[in-house]
Amino acid sequence: MGGKWKPLIIYHLMTGRKRTSELRRLIPDITQKMLTTQLRGLEKDEIVQRKVYSEVPPKVEYELTDYGWGLKPALDHLCYWGEEHLEKVHGDKSKVLEEFDSPER
């Protein structure tokens, strides 16, 4: 579960199944190559599962496995800790949270 991207990917998958393009929109600073690499690693570790639909154009979605959902309590604690310490790092906590929750992300 190392690296800076995997927790973010898992966080976004906790709101439901996502296509790669949705994850790219939600995590704009990640490159396509890095996202693909991270998703493959999470799939290999059985934290996410990849669902391929037999249609044209191809459709692929990712979702958390039951094993992956086991990370929710740990991520909840990390999110809580992060929110509590935002002001120390970024100053205006409400502005950062608003930016993170904006529909453009």
Coordinates of C-alpha atoms in Angstrom, one line a residue:
M1 CA 0.0 0.0 0.0
G2 CA 3.0 2.2 -0.3
G3 CA 3.3 5.3 -2.4
K4 CA 1.4 8.5 -2.6
W5 CA -1.2 7.5 -5.1
K6 CA -2.7 4.2 -3.8
P7 CA -4.4 5.7 -0.8
L8 CA -6.0 8.4 -3.1
I9 CA -7.2 5.7 -5.6
I10 CA -8.7 3.6 -2.8
Y11 CA -10.3 6.7 -1.2
H12 CA -12.1 7.4 -4.5
L13 CA -13.1 3.8 -5.1
M14 CA -14.8 3.9 -1.7
T15 CA -17.5 6.0 -3.3
G16 CA -18.2 3.3 -5.8
R17 CA -17.0 1.6 -9.0
K18 CA -15.0 3.9 -11.3
R19 CA -13.6 3.9 -14.8
T20 CA -10.0 4.9 -15.4
S21 CA -11.1 8.2 -16.9
E22 CA -13.1 9.0 -13.8
L23 CA -10.1 8.3 -11.6
R24 CA -7.9 10.5 -13.8
R25 CA -10.5 13.3 -13.4
L26 CA -10.6 12.9 -9.6
I27 CA -6.8 12.7 -9.3
P28 CA -5.7 15.3 -11.9
D29 CA -2.0 15.3 -11.0
I30 CA -1.5 11.5 -11.7
T31 CA -0.3 10.5 -15.1
Q32 CA -2.1 7.8 -17.1
K33 CA 1.0 5.6 -16.9
M34 CA 1.2 6.0 -13.1
L35 CA -2.5 5.4 -12.6
T36 CA -2.3 2.2 -14.7
T37 CA 0.7 1.0 -12.8
Q38 CA -0.9 1.7 -9.4
L39 CA -4.2 0.0 -10.4
R40 CA -2.3 -3.1 -11.6
G41 CA -0.4 -3.2 -8.3
L42 CA -3.7 -2.9 -6.3
E43 CA -5.2 -5.6 -8.5
K44 CA -2.2 -7.9 -7.9
D45 CA -2.5 -7.3 -4.2
E46 CA -6.3 -8.1 -4.4
I47 CA -7.3 -4.7 -3.1
V48 CA -9.2 -3.8 -6.2
Q49 CA -10.8 -5.9 -8.9
R50 CA -11.0 -5.0 -12.6
K51 CA -14.2 -5.6 -14.4
V52 CA -14.1 -5.8 -18.2
Y53 CA -17.4 -5.5 -20.1
S54 CA -17.6 -7.2 -23.5
E55 CA -18.8 -4.2 -25.5
V56 CA -17.5 -1.8 -28.1
P57 CA -15.7 0.4 -27.3
P58 CA -14.3 -1.7 -24.4
K59 CA -15.4 -0.6 -20.9
V60 CA -13.3 -1.4 -17.8
E61 CA -14.2 -0.5 -14.3
Y62 CA -12.4 -0.9 -11.0
E63 CA -13.9 -1.5 -7.6
L64 CA -12.7 -2.4 -4.1
T65 CA -12.7 -6.1 -3.1
D66 CA -13.8 -7.2 0.3
Y67 CA -10.2 -7.3 1.2
G68 CA -9.8 -3.7 0.0
W69 CA -12.7 -2.6 2.0
G70 CA -10.8 -3.7 5.1
L71 CA -8.6 -0.7 4.6
K72 CA -11.5 1.7 5.2
P73 CA -11.0 2.2 9.0
A74 CA -7.3 3.0 8.5
L75 CA -8.0 5.5 5.7
D76 CA -10.8 7.0 7.7
H77 CA -8.3 7.7 10.5
L78 CA -5.8 9.1 8.0
C79 CA -8.4 11.4 6.5
Y80 CA -9.5 12.6 10.0
W81 CA -5.9 13.2 11.0
G82 CA -5.3 15.1 7.7
E83 CA -8.3 17.3 8.2
E84 CA -7.3 18.1 11.8
H85 CA -3.8 19.2 10.6
L86 CA -4.6 21.0 7.4
E87 CA -4.3 24.5 8.9
K88 CA -0.8 23.8 10.2
V89 CA 0.4 23.0 6.6
H90 CA -1.9 25.0 4.3
G91 CA -3.4 27.8 6.4
D92 CA -7.1 28.1 5.5
K93 CA -8.6 24.6 6.1
S94 CA -12.0 25.5 4.6
K95 CA -10.4 26.6 1.3
V96 CA -8.4 23.4 0.9
L97 CA -11.4 21.2 1.7
E98 CA -13.6 23.2 -0.7
E99 CA -11.0 22.8 -3.5
F100 CA -10.7 19.1 -2.8
D101 CA -14.5 18.6 -2.9
S102 CA -15.0 20.7 -6.0
P103 CA -16.8 19.0 -8.9
E104 CA -13.9 19.7 -11.2
R105 CA -11.8 17.2 -9.2

